[in-house]
């Protein structure tokens, strides 16, 4: 039997919350550091990205770590995100982020196999006030990739 | 003083009969907004059904009735806080009242070399308006720190206060009478007297948004020049607030908003303004909302504000030890009920307030999670957010237990 609350906090999400993957405040070396804050709920997230430019024409996510202060949904989603994007070309990681965003807004499920545990966050879409929590890590990744492409190392974003 | 009979009170609030997620509603978010008794809903319906017209204009019967209802409400509010009705301005909310003071008082009265003294405990409504006018007016804004740790945690650092006041440059002092986050009741009258002793020209502004609904209020005893509060936190409707103050000070202030109602005469060359309080009530005011607030004041007066306060102290005597006995729970703010109101913020070790709020909601318990529009204070508590349970006249001891049960359920949920 599944209650809406179980959908929100299903076992996969709780597992990422209790045993976060790639949660760290440091990544040496890294190419980009972004800080994202959600002032409405007070969530804060730092994300560091190392870009693997072995193939200069197709740079990849070499490594990504996150750290922050936020609810279980925001921290678990960031954790699942790091697993889903590590090793992917930046453009591909961006595309996967867009697939996650559409899923969270109930606009269809694409690339579900690539999202790995990210698929578990579908249930959060039923809790509109929590959708932004699930998106925080992915927004930070998108911003980190954009910041890298712009040739910058640091970016701070406050979400409205 | 009659003890408040909470079961009788609860029958006056229709919303308390509803269920949330299949559970009886346990409403512990009155510091955000209170529920409304039937008497307030009826008064507003009656106004619209019987007397609706615009006020202070027109000579027909309905216009006279509407004006009388609106001005009666002003009189009730004035008596409730022992203020001169000429100094009771109806605004949209407490926030608008602070904006009136920022733009019409601080921006004109303060300048280079003057200090506007505030505190780290304030709601954003009592922070942002002053910050907006500060660059143009040129005064300096200083903040009394809040003590973070120890037996006085959650209270103002009075040594720092004395040091700033001793400069003699504090021209405006603004402080909340009761914190919306940690419940602290500030010694407003004492602080005001000390500010005035150091500078006789100083003006004292008090945020009564949390205190007026919960404590007996006497504007004179507070030693305040101005008191700002909202109707919706004191059983009244949204859309109405109050700026109460000394009529002679209001008289000296230029209007904030211009338009109809606030004028004495208008030519294309210029305008002379109406007398106070009308000078600050541009346009058609929130008439039904004023009537509703008047009914809310009647309701609270019938309960007796001393009884309201005693009821909340009794609830605090249950809730503070109960929370402290839950493993992993830290209660913020003063520990003695006599020094605090019934807005109780707490932290649960390892759990984020939003998760707590979401799980509690499923248990039917409505609490607030977040920064409570007081980010500087919440940051001091060492977090970006807290969970807050706030109590009012309709809350019972049983609901304290429901809160504790919900916290335990939340803990089980995340550690299972």
Coordinates of C-alpha atoms in Angstrom, one line a residue:
Chain A
X1 CA 0.0 0.0 0.0
X2 CA 1.4 3.3 -1.0
X3 CA 0.4 6.6 0.6
X4 CA 1.3 10.0 -0.9
X5 CA 3.8 10.5 1.9
X6 CA 5.6 7.2 0.9
X7 CA 5.7 8.5 -2.6
X8 CA 7.4 11.7 -1.4
X9 CA 9.9 10.0 0.8
X10 CA 10.3 6.6 -0.7
X11 CA 13.1 4.3 0.3
X12 CA 15.4 5.3 -2.5
X13 CA 15.2 9.0 -1.5
X14 CA 15.6 8.2 2.2
X15 CA 18.6 6.1 1.3
X16 CA 20.3 9.0 -0.5
X17 CA 19.5 11.2 2.4
X18 CA 21.0 8.9 5.0
X19 CA 23.9 7.8 2.8
X20 CA 24.7 10.7 0.5
X21 CA 26.9 10.1 -2.5
X22 CA 29.5 12.6 -3.5
X23 CA 28.6 14.9 -0.6
X24 CA 31.7 17.0 0.1
X25 CA 32.6 20.6 0.7
X26 CA 35.9 20.2 -1.3
X27 CA 37.0 18.9 -4.7
X28 CA 40.6 19.5 -5.6
X29 CA 41.1 20.4 -8.3
X30 CA 37.9 21.8 -9.5
X31 CA 37.0 24.1 -12.4
X32 CA 33.8 25.7 -11.1
X33 CA 32.2 26.4 -7.8
X34 CA 28.6 27.5 -7.7
X35 CA 26.5 28.5 -4.6
X36 CA 22.7 28.3 -4.9
X37 CA 20.3 29.5 -2.3
X38 CA 16.6 29.2 -2.1
X39 CA 15.8 32.1 0.2
X40 CA 12.1 31.2 0.6
X41 CA 12.9 28.0 2.4
X42 CA 16.5 28.7 3.4
X43 CA 18.1 25.9 1.5
X44 CA 21.7 26.4 0.5
X45 CA 23.8 24.3 -1.8
X46 CA 27.4 24.4 -2.9
X47 CA 28.4 22.4 -6.0
X48 CA 31.9 21.9 -7.3
X49 CA 32.5 20.5 -10.8
X50 CA 35.7 19.2 -12.3
X51 CA 35.6 19.1 -16.1
X52 CA 37.4 16.3 -18.0
X53 CA 38.7 17.9 -21.2
X54 CA 40.6 14.9 -22.5
X55 CA 38.6 15.4 -25.7
X56 CA 38.5 19.2 -26.0
X57 CA 35.6 18.9 -28.5
X58 CA 33.5 17.0 -26.0
X59 CA 34.2 18.0 -22.4
X60 CA 32.7 15.7 -19.7
X61 CA 31.7 15.8 -16.1
X62 CA 35.0 14.5 -14.5
X63 CA 33.7 14.8 -11.0
X64 CA 31.0 16.6 -9.1
X65 CA 30.4 17.1 -5.4
X66 CA 27.8 18.9 -3.5
X67 CA 27.3 20.1 0.1
X68 CA 24.7 22.2 1.8
X69 CA 22.0 22.8 4.3
X70 CA 18.6 21.7 3.2
X71 CA 15.7 19.3 3.5
X72 CA 16.0 15.6 2.8
X73 CA 14.4 16.1 -0.7
X74 CA 17.0 18.7 -1.8
X75 CA 20.0 16.9 -0.4
X76 CA 18.9 13.4 -1.7
X77 CA 18.1 14.8 -5.1
X78 CA 21.6 16.4 -5.4
X79 CA 23.1 13.1 -4.3
X80 CA 21.2 11.1 -7.0
X81 CA 22.1 13.8 -9.5
X82 CA 25.8 13.3 -9.0
X83 CA 25.5 9.6 -9.8
X84 CA 23.5 10.2 -12.9
X85 CA 25.8 12.8 -14.5
X86 CA 29.3 11.8 -13.6
X87 CA 31.2 10.8 -16.8
X88 CA 28.6 12.4 -19.1
X89 CA 29.4 15.0 -21.7
X90 CA 28.4 18.4 -20.4
X91 CA 25.8 18.8 -23.1
X92 CA 24.4 15.4 -22.3
X93 CA 24.3 16.2 -18.6
X94 CA 22.4 19.4 -19.4
X95 CA 19.9 17.5 -21.5
X96 CA 19.4 15.0 -18.6
X97 CA 18.8 17.9 -16.3
X98 CA 16.1 19.1 -18.6
X99 CA 14.5 15.6 -18.6
X100 CA 14.5 15.7 -14.8
X101 CA 12.9 19.2 -14.8
X102 CA 10.2 18.1 -17.2
X103 CA 9.5 15.0 -15.1
X104 CA 9.2 17.2 -11.9
X105 CA 6.7 19.5 -13.6
X106 CA 4.7 16.5 -14.7
X107 CA 5.5 17.1 -18.4
X108 CA 6.5 13.5 -19.3
X109 CA 9.1 11.0 -18.5
X110 CA 12.2 10.9 -20.7
X111 CA 15.5 9.2 -20.3
X112 CA 14.3 7.4 -17.2
X113 CA 17.1 4.8 -17.4
X114 CA 19.7 7.5 -17.5
X115 CA 18.3 9.4 -14.5
X116 CA 19.0 6.3 -12.3
X117 CA 17.7 6.9 -8.8
X118 CA 16.5 10.4 -10.0
X119 CA 13.3 8.6 -11.2
X120 CA 12.3 8.1 -7.6
X121 CA 11.6 11.8 -7.3
X122 CA 8.5 11.6 -9.5
X123 CA 6.4 11.3 -6.4
X124 CA 7.6 14.7 -5.3
X125 CA 5.8 16.2 -8.3
X126 CA 2.6 15.7 -6.3
X127 CA 3.8 18.1 -3.6
X128 CA 4.1 21.4 -5.6
X129 CA 5.8 23.2 -2.7
X130 CA 8.6 20.6 -2.6
X131 CA 9.4 20.5 -6.4
X132 CA 11.9 23.3 -6.1
X133 CA 13.7 21.3 -3.4
X134 CA 14.2 18.4 -5.8
X135 CA 15.4 20.8 -8.6
X136 CA 18.0 22.7 -6.5
X137 CA 20.9 20.3 -7.2
X138 CA 20.1 20.0 -10.9
X139 CA 19.8 23.8 -11.2
X140 CA 23.2 24.2 -9.6
X141 CA 24.7 21.7 -12.1
X142 CA 23.2 23.5 -15.1
X143 CA 24.5 26.7 -13.7
X144 CA 28.0 25.2 -13.1
X145 CA 28.1 24.0 -16.7
X146 CA 27.0 27.4 -18.0
X147 CA 29.5 29.2 -15.8
X148 CA 32.3 26.9 -17.1
X149 CA 31.3 27.6 -20.7
X150 CA 31.4 31.3 -20.0
X151 CA 35.0 30.9 -18.8
X152 CA 34.3 31.7 -15.2
X153 CA 35.0 29.8 -12.0
X154 CA 32.5 31.1 -9.5
X155 CA 28.8 31.9 -9.5
X156 CA 26.3 32.6 -6.9
X157 CA 22.6 32.3 -7.6
X158 CA 19.6 33.2 -5.4
X159 CA 16.4 31.6 -6.6
X160 CA 13.1 33.5 -6.4
Chain B
X1 CA -10.2 37.2 35.6
X2 CA -12.1 34.2 34.3
X3 CA -10.1 31.3 33.1
X4 CA -10.6 30.7 29.4
X5 CA -12.8 27.7 28.6
X6 CA -11.0 26.4 25.5
X7 CA -13.8 23.9 24.5
X8 CA -16.3 26.7 24.4
X9 CA -13.9 28.9 22.5
X10 CA -13.2 26.2 19.9
X11 CA -16.9 26.0 19.1
X12 CA -16.7 29.6 17.9
X13 CA -14.2 28.7 15.2
X14 CA -15.8 26.8 12.3
X15 CA -12.5 25.9 10.6
X16 CA -11.5 23.8 13.6
X17 CA -14.1 21.3 12.8
X18 CA -12.4 20.3 9.5
X19 CA -10.0 17.5 9.0
X20 CA -6.7 17.5 7.2
X21 CA -5.5 14.3 5.5
X22 CA -8.2 12.4 7.4
X23 CA -7.0 13.7 10.8
X24 CA -8.5 16.5 13.0
X25 CA -6.8 19.8 12.3
X26 CA -4.3 20.8 14.9
X27 CA -3.7 24.4 14.0
X28 CA -0.4 25.6 15.5
X29 CA 0.4 28.4 13.1
X30 CA -1.4 31.4 14.6
X31 CA 1.8 33.5 14.6
X32 CA 1.5 33.4 10.8
X33 CA -2.2 34.1 10.8
X34 CA -5.0 33.3 13.3
X35 CA -8.3 31.6 12.6
X36 CA -11.5 33.6 12.6
X37 CA -14.4 33.2 15.0
X38 CA -18.0 33.1 13.6
X39 CA -18.6 36.5 15.1
X40 CA -16.0 38.1 12.8
X41 CA -17.3 36.3 9.7
X42 CA -20.9 37.3 10.6
X43 CA -20.0 40.9 11.2
X44 CA -18.4 41.2 7.7
X45 CA -21.3 39.4 6.0
X46 CA -23.8 41.6 7.8
X47 CA -21.9 44.7 6.7
X48 CA -22.0 43.6 3.0
X49 CA -25.6 42.3 3.2
X50 CA -27.1 45.3 5.0
X51 CA -24.9 48.4 5.0
X52 CA -22.4 48.3 2.2
X53 CA -21.6 51.8 0.9
X54 CA -18.5 54.0 0.6
X55 CA -17.5 55.9 3.7
X56 CA -17.2 59.6 4.5
X57 CA -19.0 60.6 1.3
X58 CA -22.6 60.6 0.2
X59 CA -25.6 61.5 2.3
X60 CA -27.7 58.5 1.9
X61 CA -28.6 56.1 4.7
X62 CA -26.2 53.3 3.7
X63 CA -23.3 55.7 3.4
X64 CA -24.0 56.9 6.9
X65 CA -24.3 53.3 8.2
X66 CA -21.0 52.3 6.6
X67 CA -19.2 55.3 7.9
X68 CA -20.6 54.7 11.4
X69 CA -19.5 51.0 11.2
X70 CA -16.0 52.0 10.0
X71 CA -15.5 54.7 12.7
X72 CA -17.0 52.4 15.4
X73 CA -14.3 49.9 14.5
X74 CA -11.7 52.6 14.9
X75 CA -13.0 53.4 18.3
X76 CA -13.0 49.8 19.4
X77 CA -9.4 49.4 18.3
X78 CA -8.4 52.6 20.0
X79 CA -10.0 51.4 23.3
X80 CA -8.4 48.0 22.9
X81 CA -4.9 49.5 23.0
X82 CA -5.8 52.6 25.0
X83 CA -5.0 55.0 22.2
X84 CA -6.5 58.3 21.0
X85 CA -8.8 57.3 18.0
X86 CA -7.4 60.3 16.1
X87 CA -4.1 58.5 16.2
X88 CA -5.5 55.2 14.9
X89 CA -4.8 54.9 11.2
X90 CA -6.1 51.9 9.3
X91 CA -3.6 50.4 6.9
X92 CA -3.4 47.2 4.8
X93 CA -1.3 45.4 7.4
X94 CA 1.5 46.0 9.8
X95 CA 4.0 46.1 7.0
X96 CA 2.2 49.1 5.4
X97 CA 2.2 50.8 8.8
X98 CA 6.0 50.5 9.0
X99 CA 6.3 51.8 5.5
X100 CA 4.2 54.9 6.4
X101 CA 6.7 55.5 9.2
X102 CA 9.7 54.9 7.1
X103 CA 8.7 57.2 4.3
X104 CA 6.7 59.9 6.2
X105 CA 8.6 59.9 9.5
X106 CA 12.2 58.6 9.2
X107 CA 12.9 60.0 5.8
X108 CA 12.0 63.5 7.0
X109 CA 13.0 63.5 10.6
X110 CA 16.3 61.7 10.5
X111 CA 19.4 62.7 8.6
X112 CA 23.2 62.7 8.7
X113 CA 24.6 61.8 12.1
X114 CA 21.4 60.3 13.4
X115 CA 21.0 56.7 14.3
X116 CA 18.0 54.6 13.7
X117 CA 18.3 51.8 16.3
X118 CA 16.7 48.5 15.6
X119 CA 17.4 44.9 16.7
X120 CA 18.5 41.6 15.3
X121 CA 15.2 40.2 16.4
X122 CA 13.0 42.1 14.0
X123 CA 10.6 40.7 11.4
X124 CA 11.4 41.8 7.8
X125 CA 8.5 44.2 8.0
X126 CA 10.4 46.2 10.6
X127 CA 13.7 45.9 8.8
X128 CA 13.2 46.4 5.1
X129 CA 11.2 49.7 5.0
X130 CA 13.9 51.5 7.0
X131 CA 16.6 50.1 4.8
X132 CA 14.8 51.4 1.7
X133 CA 14.7 55.0 2.9
X134 CA 18.1 55.0 4.5
X135 CA 20.3 55.8 1.4
X136 CA 18.3 58.9 0.6
X137 CA 17.9 60.1 4.2
X138 CA 21.5 59.4 5.2
X139 CA 20.9 58.2 8.7
X140 CA 22.8 55.3 10.1
X141 CA 21.0 52.0 11.0
X142 CA 22.4 50.1 14.0
X143 CA 21.1 46.8 15.4
X144 CA 21.0 45.6 19.0
X145 CA 22.4 42.0 18.9
X146 CA 20.5 39.1 20.3
X147 CA 22.3 36.8 22.8
X148 CA 22.8 33.5 21.1
X149 CA 23.8 31.2 24.0
X150 CA 23.4 30.8 27.8
X151 CA 20.6 31.6 30.2
X152 CA 19.7 34.8 28.4
X153 CA 19.6 33.2 24.9
X154 CA 17.0 34.8 22.7
X155 CA 17.0 38.2 24.5
X156 CA 18.5 41.5 23.5
X157 CA 22.1 42.4 24.5
X158 CA 21.3 45.3 26.8
X159 CA 25.0 46.2 27.2
X160 CA 25.3 46.8 23.5
X161 CA 22.0 48.7 23.6
X162 CA 23.3 51.0 26.4
X163 CA 26.5 51.6 24.4
X164 CA 24.7 52.7 21.3
X165 CA 22.1 54.8 23.2
X166 CA 24.9 56.6 25.1
X167 CA 26.0 58.2 21.9
X168 CA 22.9 60.4 22.2
X169 CA 22.4 60.0 18.5
X170 CA 19.5 57.6 18.5
X171 CA 16.7 59.5 16.9
X172 CA 14.4 56.6 16.2
X173 CA 14.2 53.4 18.1
X174 CA 12.2 50.5 16.7
X175 CA 11.7 47.2 18.5
X176 CA 9.3 44.3 18.5
X177 CA 7.3 43.8 21.7
X178 CA 7.3 40.0 21.1
X179 CA 9.5 38.0 18.8
X180 CA 7.6 36.0 16.1
X181 CA 10.4 33.4 16.1
X182 CA 11.5 32.8 19.7
X183 CA 8.6 34.4 21.5
X184 CA 10.8 36.8 23.6
X185 CA 8.8 39.6 25.3
X186 CA 11.1 42.7 25.2
X187 CA 11.1 45.3 28.0
X188 CA 9.8 47.9 25.6
X189 CA 8.8 50.6 28.1
X190 CA 12.1 50.4 29.9
X191 CA 14.1 50.5 26.6
X192 CA 12.0 53.4 25.4
X193 CA 12.6 55.4 28.6
X194 CA 16.3 54.9 28.2
X195 CA 16.3 56.0 24.6
X196 CA 14.4 59.1 25.5
X197 CA 16.6 59.9 28.5
X198 CA 19.6 60.0 26.1
X199 CA 17.9 62.0 23.4
X200 CA 14.6 63.8 24.1
X201 CA 13.9 64.1 20.4
X202 CA 13.9 60.3 19.9
X203 CA 10.8 58.6 18.5
X204 CA 9.9 55.1 19.6
X205 CA 8.2 52.6 17.3
X206 CA 6.9 49.3 18.5
X207 CA 6.1 46.2 16.4
X208 CA 3.0 44.9 18.1
X209 CA 2.1 42.3 15.4
X210 CA 2.7 39.5 17.9
X211 CA 2.1 41.2 21.2
X212 CA -1.3 43.0 20.5
X213 CA -3.1 39.7 19.8
X214 CA -1.7 38.0 22.9
X215 CA -1.0 40.5 25.6
X216 CA -3.0 43.3 27.2
X217 CA -1.8 46.4 25.4
X218 CA -1.7 50.0 26.7
X219 CA 0.0 52.4 24.3
X220 CA 0.8 54.9 27.1
X221 CA 2.3 52.3 29.3
X222 CA 4.5 51.0 26.5
X223 CA 6.1 54.5 26.3
X224 CA 5.7 54.2 22.5
X225 CA 5.1 56.9 20.0
X226 CA 3.9 54.4 17.4
X227 CA 2.6 50.9 17.4
X228 CA 2.1 48.8 14.3
X229 CA 0.1 45.6 14.1
X230 CA -2.1 43.5 11.8
X231 CA -5.7 42.5 12.1
X232 CA -5.3 38.9 10.7
X233 CA -3.1 37.7 13.6
X234 CA -5.7 38.8 16.2
X235 CA -8.8 36.9 14.9
X236 CA -9.6 39.6 12.3
X237 CA -9.5 39.4 8.5
X238 CA -6.6 39.9 6.2
X239 CA -6.3 43.2 4.5
X240 CA -6.3 45.4 7.5
X241 CA -3.6 46.6 9.8
X242 CA -3.2 49.5 12.3
X243 CA -0.7 52.3 12.7
X244 CA -1.5 53.7 16.1
X245 CA 0.4 56.8 17.4
X246 CA 0.4 60.2 18.9
X247 CA -1.9 62.4 16.8
X248 CA 0.4 65.4 17.1
X249 CA 3.3 63.4 15.6
X250 CA 1.1 62.1 12.8
X251 CA 0.0 65.7 12.2
X252 CA 3.6 66.8 11.6
X253 CA 4.2 64.0 9.1
X254 CA 3.6 64.4 5.3
X255 CA 1.1 62.0 3.8
X256 CA 2.4 58.6 2.5
X257 CA -0.1 57.8 -0.2
X258 CA -2.1 60.4 -2.0
X259 CA -5.6 60.2 -3.4
X260 CA -9.2 60.6 -2.4
X261 CA -10.3 60.7 1.2
X262 CA -7.0 62.1 2.5
X263 CA -7.6 65.6 1.1
X264 CA -9.3 68.8 2.5
X265 CA -9.2 70.7 -0.8
X266 CA -7.8 70.0 -4.2
X267 CA -7.1 72.4 -7.0
X268 CA -5.0 71.8 -10.1
X269 CA -2.3 73.9 -8.4
X270 CA -2.1 71.9 -5.2
X271 CA -3.8 70.2 -2.3
X272 CA -4.4 70.7 1.3
X273 CA -4.7 67.6 3.4
X274 CA -7.4 66.2 5.6
X275 CA -6.8 65.9 9.3
X276 CA -5.4 62.8 11.0
X277 CA -6.1 59.9 10.8
X278 CA -7.7 60.5 7.4
X279 CA -4.6 62.1 6.0
X280 CA -3.0 58.7 6.0
X281 CA -6.0 56.8 4.6
X282 CA -5.9 57.5 0.9
X283 CA -8.7 56.0 -1.3
X284 CA -11.5 53.8 -0.2
X285 CA -10.3 52.0 2.9
X286 CA -10.9 48.3 3.8
X287 CA -14.3 48.9 5.3
X288 CA -15.6 45.4 5.8
X289 CA -12.1 44.4 7.1
X290 CA -12.3 47.2 9.6
X291 CA -15.7 46.0 10.7
X292 CA -14.3 42.5 11.0
X293 CA -11.4 43.7 13.1
X294 CA -13.8 45.6 15.3
X295 CA -15.7 42.3 15.9
X296 CA -12.4 40.5 16.6
X297 CA -11.5 43.1 19.2
X298 CA -15.0 42.7 20.8
X299 CA -14.4 38.9 20.9
X300 CA -10.9 39.2 22.5
X301 CA -12.2 41.8 24.9
X302 CA -15.1 39.5 26.0
X303 CA -12.5 36.8 26.7
X304 CA -10.4 39.3 28.4
X305 CA -6.8 39.8 27.4
X306 CA -5.5 38.9 30.9
X307 CA -7.3 35.5 30.4
X308 CA -5.9 35.1 26.9
X309 CA -2.4 35.6 28.3
X310 CA -3.0 33.3 31.2
X311 CA -4.3 30.6 28.8
X312 CA -1.1 30.9 26.7
X313 CA 1.2 30.8 29.8
X314 CA -0.6 27.6 30.9
X315 CA 0.0 26.1 27.4
X316 CA 3.6 27.1 27.6
X317 CA 4.0 25.4 30.9
X318 CA 2.9 22.2 29.2
X319 CA 4.6 22.6 25.8
X320 CA 8.1 23.8 26.9
X321 CA 8.9 20.8 29.2
X322 CA 7.2 18.4 26.8
X323 CA 9.4 19.5 23.9
X324 CA 12.5 19.5 26.1
X325 CA 11.8 15.9 27.1
X326 CA 11.9 14.7 23.5
X327 CA 15.4 13.4 22.7
X328 CA 17.1 15.5 20.1
X329 CA 14.8 18.6 20.4
X330 CA 16.2 22.0 21.2
X331 CA 13.7 24.8 22.0
X332 CA 14.9 28.3 21.0
X333 CA 14.3 31.4 23.1
X334 CA 13.5 32.1 26.8
X335 CA 12.7 29.1 28.9
X336 CA 10.5 30.9 31.4
X337 CA 6.9 31.3 30.2
X338 CA 6.6 34.6 32.0
X339 CA 9.3 36.1 29.6
X340 CA 7.9 34.8 26.4
X341 CA 4.8 34.4 24.2
X342 CA 3.4 31.2 22.7
X343 CA 5.4 31.2 19.4
X344 CA 7.8 28.3 20.0
X345 CA 10.6 27.6 17.6
X346 CA 12.5 24.4 17.9
X347 CA 15.1 22.2 16.2
X348 CA 15.1 18.4 15.9
X349 CA 18.6 17.0 15.6
X350 CA 19.3 15.6 12.2
X351 CA 15.9 16.7 10.7
X352 CA 15.2 19.6 8.4
X353 CA 12.3 21.8 9.3
X354 CA 10.6 21.3 5.9
X355 CA 10.7 17.6 6.4
X356 CA 9.3 18.0 9.9
X357 CA 6.6 20.3 8.6
X358 CA 5.6 18.0 5.7
X359 CA 5.3 14.8 7.9
X360 CA 3.5 16.8 10.6
X361 CA 1.0 18.0 8.0
X362 CA 0.1 14.4 7.3
X363 CA -0.7 14.0 11.0
X364 CA -3.0 17.0 10.7
X365 CA -0.6 19.2 12.6
X366 CA -0.1 22.6 11.0
X367 CA 3.3 24.2 11.9
X368 CA 5.5 26.7 10.2
X369 CA 8.9 25.7 8.8
X370 CA 11.3 28.3 7.5
X371 CA 12.9 31.6 8.4
X372 CA 9.6 33.2 9.6
X373 CA 10.5 36.5 7.8
X374 CA 13.2 37.1 10.3
X375 CA 16.3 35.8 8.6
X376 CA 18.9 37.7 10.7
X377 CA 17.5 36.1 13.9
X378 CA 17.1 32.6 12.5
X379 CA 20.7 32.8 11.1
X380 CA 21.8 33.6 14.7
X381 CA 20.1 30.4 15.9
X382 CA 22.6 28.6 13.7
X383 CA 20.3 27.5 10.9
X384 CA 18.6 28.7 7.8
X385 CA 15.2 27.6 9.1
X386 CA 13.4 26.5 12.2
X387 CA 10.1 24.7 12.9
X388 CA 7.7 26.8 14.8
X389 CA 4.5 25.9 16.7
X390 CA 2.5 28.9 17.8
X391 CA -0.5 28.8 20.1
X392 CA -3.6 30.9 20.6
X393 CA -6.9 31.0 22.4
X394 CA -8.4 28.0 20.7
X395 CA -5.4 25.6 21.3
X396 CA -5.7 23.0 24.0
X397 CA -3.4 20.9 26.1
X398 CA -4.5 17.9 24.0
X399 CA -3.0 19.6 21.0
X400 CA 0.3 20.0 22.8
X401 CA 0.3 16.2 23.0
X402 CA -0.6 16.0 19.3
X403 CA 2.5 18.1 18.5
X404 CA 4.8 15.9 20.6
X405 CA 3.3 12.7 19.0
X406 CA 3.9 14.2 15.5
X407 CA 7.5 15.0 16.3
X408 CA 8.0 11.4 17.5
X409 CA 6.3 10.2 14.3
X410 CA 8.6 12.3 12.2
X411 CA 11.7 11.0 14.0
X412 CA 10.6 7.4 13.5
X413 CA 10.0 8.1 9.8
X414 CA 13.5 9.3 9.1
X415 CA 15.4 6.8 11.2
X416 CA 13.5 3.7 10.4

